[in-house]
Tab-separated table of C-alpha atoms in Angstrom:
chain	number	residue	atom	x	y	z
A	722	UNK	CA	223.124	119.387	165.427
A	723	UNK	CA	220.158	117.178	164.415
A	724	UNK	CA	217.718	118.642	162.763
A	725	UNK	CA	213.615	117.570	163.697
A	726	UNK	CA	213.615	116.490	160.238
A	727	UNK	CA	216.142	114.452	160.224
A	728	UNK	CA	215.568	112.608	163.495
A	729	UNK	CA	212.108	111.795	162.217
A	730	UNK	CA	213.658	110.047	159.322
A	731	UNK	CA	215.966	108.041	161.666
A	732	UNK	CA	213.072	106.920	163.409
A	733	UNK	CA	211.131	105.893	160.710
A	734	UNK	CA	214.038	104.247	158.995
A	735	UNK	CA	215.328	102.399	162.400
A	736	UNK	CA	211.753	101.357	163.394
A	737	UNK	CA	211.356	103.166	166.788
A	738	UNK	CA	208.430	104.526	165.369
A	739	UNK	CA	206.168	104.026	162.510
A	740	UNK	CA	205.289	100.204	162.250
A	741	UNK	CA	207.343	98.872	165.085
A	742	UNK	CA	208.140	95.242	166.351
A	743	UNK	CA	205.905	95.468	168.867
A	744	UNK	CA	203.036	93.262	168.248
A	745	UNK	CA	198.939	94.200	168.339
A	746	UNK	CA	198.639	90.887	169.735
A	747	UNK	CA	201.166	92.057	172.214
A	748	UNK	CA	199.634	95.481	173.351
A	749	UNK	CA	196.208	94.215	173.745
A	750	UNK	CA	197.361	91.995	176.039
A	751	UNK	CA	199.506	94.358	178.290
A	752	UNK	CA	195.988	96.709	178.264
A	753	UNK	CA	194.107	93.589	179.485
A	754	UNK	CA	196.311	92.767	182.158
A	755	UNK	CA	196.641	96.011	182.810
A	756	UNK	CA	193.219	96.637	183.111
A	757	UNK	CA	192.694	93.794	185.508
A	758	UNK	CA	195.388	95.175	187.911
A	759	UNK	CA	198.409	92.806	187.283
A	760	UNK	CA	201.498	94.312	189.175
A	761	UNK	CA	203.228	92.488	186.141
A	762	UNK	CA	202.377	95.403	183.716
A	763	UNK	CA	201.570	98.066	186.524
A	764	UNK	CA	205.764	98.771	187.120
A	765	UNK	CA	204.709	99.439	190.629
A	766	UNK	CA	201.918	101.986	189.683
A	767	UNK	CA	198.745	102.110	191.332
A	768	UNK	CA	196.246	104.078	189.159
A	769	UNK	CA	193.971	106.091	190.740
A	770	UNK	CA	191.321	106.272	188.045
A	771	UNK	CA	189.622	102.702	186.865
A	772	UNK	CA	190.899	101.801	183.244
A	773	UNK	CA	189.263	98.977	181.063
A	774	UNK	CA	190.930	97.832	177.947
A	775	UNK	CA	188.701	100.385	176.084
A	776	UNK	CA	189.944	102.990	178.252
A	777	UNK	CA	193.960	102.074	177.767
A	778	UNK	CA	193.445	101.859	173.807
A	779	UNK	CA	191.969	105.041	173.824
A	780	UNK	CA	194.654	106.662	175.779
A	781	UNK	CA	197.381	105.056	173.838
A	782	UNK	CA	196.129	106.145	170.080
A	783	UNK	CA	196.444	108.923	172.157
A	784	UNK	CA	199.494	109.189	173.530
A	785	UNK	CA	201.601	106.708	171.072
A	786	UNK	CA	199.322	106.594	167.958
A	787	UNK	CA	198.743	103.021	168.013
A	788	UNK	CA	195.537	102.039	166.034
A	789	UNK	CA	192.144	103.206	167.971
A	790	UNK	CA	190.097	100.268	165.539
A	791	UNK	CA	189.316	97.805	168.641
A	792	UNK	CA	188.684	95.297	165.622
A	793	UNK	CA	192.366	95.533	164.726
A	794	UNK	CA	193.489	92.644	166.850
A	795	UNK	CA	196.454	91.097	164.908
A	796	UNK	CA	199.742	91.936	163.101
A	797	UNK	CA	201.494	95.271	163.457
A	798	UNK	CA	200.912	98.173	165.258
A	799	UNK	CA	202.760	101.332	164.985
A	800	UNK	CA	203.875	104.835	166.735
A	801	UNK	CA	203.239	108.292	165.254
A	802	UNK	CA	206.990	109.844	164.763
A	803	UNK	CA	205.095	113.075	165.537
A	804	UNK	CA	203.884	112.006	168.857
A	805	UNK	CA	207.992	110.616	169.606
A	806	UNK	CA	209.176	113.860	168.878
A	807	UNK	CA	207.158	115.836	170.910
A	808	UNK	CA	207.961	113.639	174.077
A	809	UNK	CA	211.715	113.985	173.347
A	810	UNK	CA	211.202	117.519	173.543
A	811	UNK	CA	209.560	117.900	176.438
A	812	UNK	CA	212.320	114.902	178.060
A	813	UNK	CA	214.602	117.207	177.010
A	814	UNK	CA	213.068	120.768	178.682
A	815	UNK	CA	212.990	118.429	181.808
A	816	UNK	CA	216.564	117.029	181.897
A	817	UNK	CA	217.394	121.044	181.027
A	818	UNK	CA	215.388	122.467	184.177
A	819	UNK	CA	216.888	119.650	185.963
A	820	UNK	CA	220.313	120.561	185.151
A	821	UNK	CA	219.891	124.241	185.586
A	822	UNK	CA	218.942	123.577	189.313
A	823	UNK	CA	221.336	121.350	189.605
A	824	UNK	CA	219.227	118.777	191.768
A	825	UNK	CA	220.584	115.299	192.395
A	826	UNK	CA	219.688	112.872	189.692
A	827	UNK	CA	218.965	108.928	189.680
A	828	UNK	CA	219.001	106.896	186.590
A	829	UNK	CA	217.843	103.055	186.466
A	830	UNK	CA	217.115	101.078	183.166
A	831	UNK	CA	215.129	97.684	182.872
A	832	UNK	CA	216.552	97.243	179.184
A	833	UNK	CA	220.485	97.846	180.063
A	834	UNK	CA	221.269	95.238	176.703
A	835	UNK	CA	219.540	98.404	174.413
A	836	UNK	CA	219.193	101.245	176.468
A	837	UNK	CA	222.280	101.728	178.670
A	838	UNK	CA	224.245	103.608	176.214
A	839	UNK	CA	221.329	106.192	176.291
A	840	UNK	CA	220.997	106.772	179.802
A	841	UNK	CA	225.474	107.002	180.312
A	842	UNK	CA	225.471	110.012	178.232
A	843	UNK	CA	222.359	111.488	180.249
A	844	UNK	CA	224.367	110.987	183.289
A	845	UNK	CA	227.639	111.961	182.056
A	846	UNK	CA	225.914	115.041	180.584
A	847	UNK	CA	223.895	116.445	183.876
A	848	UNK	CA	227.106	115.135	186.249
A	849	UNK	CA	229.336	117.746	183.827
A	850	UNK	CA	226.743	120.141	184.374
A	851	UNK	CA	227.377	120.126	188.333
A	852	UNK	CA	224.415	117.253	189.241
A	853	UNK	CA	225.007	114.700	191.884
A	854	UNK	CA	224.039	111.554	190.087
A	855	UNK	CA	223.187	109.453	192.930
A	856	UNK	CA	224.460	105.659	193.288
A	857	UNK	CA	222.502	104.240	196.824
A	858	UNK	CA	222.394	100.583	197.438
A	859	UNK	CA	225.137	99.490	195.372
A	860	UNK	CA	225.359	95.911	195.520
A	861	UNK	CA	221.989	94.978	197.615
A	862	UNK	CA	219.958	92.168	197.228
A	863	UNK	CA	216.807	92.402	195.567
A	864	UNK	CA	214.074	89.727	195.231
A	865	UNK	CA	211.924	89.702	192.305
A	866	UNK	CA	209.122	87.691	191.024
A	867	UNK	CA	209.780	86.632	187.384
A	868	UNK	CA	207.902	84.077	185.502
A	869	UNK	CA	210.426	81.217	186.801
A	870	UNK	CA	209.550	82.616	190.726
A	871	UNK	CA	211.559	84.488	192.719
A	872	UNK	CA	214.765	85.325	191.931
A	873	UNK	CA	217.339	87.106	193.458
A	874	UNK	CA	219.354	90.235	191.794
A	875	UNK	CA	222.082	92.926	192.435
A	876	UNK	CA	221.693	96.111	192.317
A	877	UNK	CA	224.699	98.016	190.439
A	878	UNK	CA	225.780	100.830	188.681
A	879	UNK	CA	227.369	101.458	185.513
A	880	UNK	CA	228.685	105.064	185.161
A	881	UNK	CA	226.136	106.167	186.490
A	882	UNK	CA	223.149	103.969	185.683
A	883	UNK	CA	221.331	101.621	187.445
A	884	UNK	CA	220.262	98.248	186.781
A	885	UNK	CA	219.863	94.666	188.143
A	886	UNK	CA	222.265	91.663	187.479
A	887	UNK	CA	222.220	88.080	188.171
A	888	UNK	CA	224.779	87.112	191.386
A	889	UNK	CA	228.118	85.865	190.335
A	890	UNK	CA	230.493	86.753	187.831
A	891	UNK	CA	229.259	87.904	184.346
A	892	UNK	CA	230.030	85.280	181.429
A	893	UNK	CA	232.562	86.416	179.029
A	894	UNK	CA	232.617	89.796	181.030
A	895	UNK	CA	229.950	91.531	178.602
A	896	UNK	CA	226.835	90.977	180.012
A	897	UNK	CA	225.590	94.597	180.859
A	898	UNK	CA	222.369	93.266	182.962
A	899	UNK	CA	219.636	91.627	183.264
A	900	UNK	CA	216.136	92.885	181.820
A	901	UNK	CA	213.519	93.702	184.219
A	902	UNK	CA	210.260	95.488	184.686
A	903	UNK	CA	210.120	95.280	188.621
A	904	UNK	CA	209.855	98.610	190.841
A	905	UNK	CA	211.833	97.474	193.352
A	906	UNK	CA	214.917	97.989	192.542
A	907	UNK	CA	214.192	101.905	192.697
A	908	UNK	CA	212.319	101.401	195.753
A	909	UNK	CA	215.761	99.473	197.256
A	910	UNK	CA	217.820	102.483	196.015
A	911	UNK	CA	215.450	105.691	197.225
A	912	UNK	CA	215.270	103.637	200.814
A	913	UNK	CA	218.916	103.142	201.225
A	914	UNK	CA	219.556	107.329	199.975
A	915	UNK	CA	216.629	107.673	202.360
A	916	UNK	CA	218.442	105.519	205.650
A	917	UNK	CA	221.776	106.689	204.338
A	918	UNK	CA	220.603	110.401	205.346
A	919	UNK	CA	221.818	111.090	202.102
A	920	UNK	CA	220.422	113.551	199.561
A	921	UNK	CA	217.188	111.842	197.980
A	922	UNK	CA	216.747	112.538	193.361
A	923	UNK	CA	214.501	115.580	192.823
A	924	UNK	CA	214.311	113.455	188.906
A	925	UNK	CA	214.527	109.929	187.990
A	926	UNK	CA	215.280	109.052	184.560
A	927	UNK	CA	214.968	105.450	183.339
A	928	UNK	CA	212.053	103.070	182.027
A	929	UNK	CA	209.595	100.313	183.138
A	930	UNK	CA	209.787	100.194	186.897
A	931	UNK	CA	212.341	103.049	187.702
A	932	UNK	CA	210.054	105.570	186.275
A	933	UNK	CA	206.632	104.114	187.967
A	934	UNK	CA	208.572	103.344	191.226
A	935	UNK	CA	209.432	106.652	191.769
A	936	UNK	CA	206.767	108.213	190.236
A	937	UNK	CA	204.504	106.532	192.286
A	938	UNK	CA	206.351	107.597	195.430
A	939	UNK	CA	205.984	111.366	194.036
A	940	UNK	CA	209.393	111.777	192.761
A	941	UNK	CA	209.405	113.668	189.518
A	942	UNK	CA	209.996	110.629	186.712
A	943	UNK	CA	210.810	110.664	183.335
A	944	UNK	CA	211.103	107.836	180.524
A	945	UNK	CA	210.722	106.012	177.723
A	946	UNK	CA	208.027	103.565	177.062
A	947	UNK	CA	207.101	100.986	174.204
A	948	UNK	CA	203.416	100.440	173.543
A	949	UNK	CA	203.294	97.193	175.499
A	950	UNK	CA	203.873	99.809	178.676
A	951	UNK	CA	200.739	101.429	179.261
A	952	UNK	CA	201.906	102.296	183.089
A	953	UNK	CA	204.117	105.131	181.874
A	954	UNK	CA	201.433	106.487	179.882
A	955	UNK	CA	198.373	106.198	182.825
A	956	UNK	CA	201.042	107.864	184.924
A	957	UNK	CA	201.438	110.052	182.706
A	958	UNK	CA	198.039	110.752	182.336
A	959	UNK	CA	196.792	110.888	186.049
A	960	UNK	CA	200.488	112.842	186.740
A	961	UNK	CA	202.458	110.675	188.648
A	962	UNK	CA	204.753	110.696	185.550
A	963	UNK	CA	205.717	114.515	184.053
A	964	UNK	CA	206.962	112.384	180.609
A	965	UNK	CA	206.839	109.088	178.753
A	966	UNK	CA	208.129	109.258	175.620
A	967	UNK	CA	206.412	106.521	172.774
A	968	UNK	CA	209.577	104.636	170.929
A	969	UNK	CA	210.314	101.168	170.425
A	970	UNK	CA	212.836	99.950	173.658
A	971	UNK	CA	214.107	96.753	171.728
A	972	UNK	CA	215.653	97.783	168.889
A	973	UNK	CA	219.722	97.693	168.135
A	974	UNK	CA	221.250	99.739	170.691
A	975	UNK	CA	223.207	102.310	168.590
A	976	UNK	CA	220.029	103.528	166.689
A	977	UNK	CA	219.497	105.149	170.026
A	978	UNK	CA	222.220	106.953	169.672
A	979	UNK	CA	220.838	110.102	167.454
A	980	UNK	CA	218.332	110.681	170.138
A	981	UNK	CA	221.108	111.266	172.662
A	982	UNK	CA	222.357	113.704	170.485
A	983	UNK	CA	218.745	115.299	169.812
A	984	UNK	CA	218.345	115.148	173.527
A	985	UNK	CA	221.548	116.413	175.189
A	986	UNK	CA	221.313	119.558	172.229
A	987	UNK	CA	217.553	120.444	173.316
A	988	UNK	CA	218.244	120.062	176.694
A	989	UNK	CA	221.517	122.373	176.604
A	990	UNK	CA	224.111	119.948	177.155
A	991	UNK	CA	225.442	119.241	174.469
A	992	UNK	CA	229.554	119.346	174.906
């Protein structure tokens, strides 16, 4: 078992929290965009309340404990460990309730190179403890709008876990997919469950758009989000999102790893 203590120091020491690689320069700008309604940094959100810049920063120190000073406008920025925990926890009590019910489950990532690892055990966790994790639209087409235009994508699974990859075969067999932000690849997935007549998730679990998508759609969402993603945190805030947890999403994927353990043990599903 990990202890609080412990997992505190991990993400202190492994930069998920604390002073993180995420830039100031880099979450003022996601506030301002945000803030002037660009569906790049919405995730498929559509906020019900207005929110200016001052308005995001104030919610973040908030909810991530990045710096309130609107005069800090350069260098690093950082992520109260405290505030971390506390959204592991109550990650956790959801992924628990969900499993207790057992109520189908859909998880989709938009960082599969860091996060994928994560979101496997999740799924091989609440599938052990009798949920249908749900797979719809294997293999459709998906067109998204990246900063190079439209491009096209697959939806796919790995054990369990969605994500988008580039058409045609993967080079040297190890890419694990492609890194993406859009909503519609949950959209794509909850239509075809929804055509298929199949059962439709009672909880998503993923990041970026797979969280906002659904939430948006009033499925019950839960996620992780750096401080660069203010649309977990303003769905989080006006309840279209029951959790966003505050971590760094970029950093090496096995220092992700003790919060699968924290998780799975708080959430009673540990094996």
């Amino acid at each position: 078992m990990l202890s609080t203590g412990a997992l505190r120091a991990h993400l202190l020491a492994a930069g998920l929290a604390g002073t993180v690689a995420t830039s100031r320069e880099e979450n003022l700008r996601s506030y301002r965009l945000f803030a002037a309604r660009d569906p790049r940094v919405l995730l498929g959100l559509d906020p019900v309340w207005g929110w200016d810049e001052a308005d995001l920063l104030r919610l973040m120190a908030d909810k991530c404990g990045v710096s309130g000073d609107p005069s800090h406008r350069s260098g690093a920025d950082v992520i109260d460990p405290e505030r971390t925990l506390r959204g592991l926890d109550a990650f956790a009590a959801r992924l628990g309730a969900a499993a207790a019910r057992r109520v189908p489950v859909l998880l989709g990532t938009g960082h599969p190179h860091r996060l994928l690892g994560f979101y496997v055990a999740l799924a091989d966790a609440l599938s052990a403890a009798g949920c249908l994790v749900l797979t719809p639209a294997q293999g459709r087409c998906v067109d998204i709008t990246t900063r190079f235009g439209v491009r096209t994508y697959l939806l796919d699974y790995v054990r369990g876990v969605a994500l988008v990859r580039e058409p045609g075969p993967s080079r040297g067999g190890r890419e694990p997919g492609a890194h993406s932000h859009s909503p519609l690849p949950v959209r794509a997935a909850l239509e075809s469950a929804a055509d298929g007549g199949g059962p439709l998730p009672e909880l998503v679990v993923g990041d970026h758009g797979w969280v906002c998508g659904a939430g948006q759609l009033g499925i019950e969402a839960i996620g992780l989000a750096d401080t660069d993603d203010p649309a977990l945190f303003v769905g989080e805030a006006e309840g279209q999102v029951s959790v966003a947890v505050p971590l760094d999403d970029g950093v090496r994927s096995d220092y992700y790893r003790p919060l699968t353990r924290y998780v799975l043990n708080r959430a009673c599903l540990s094996r």
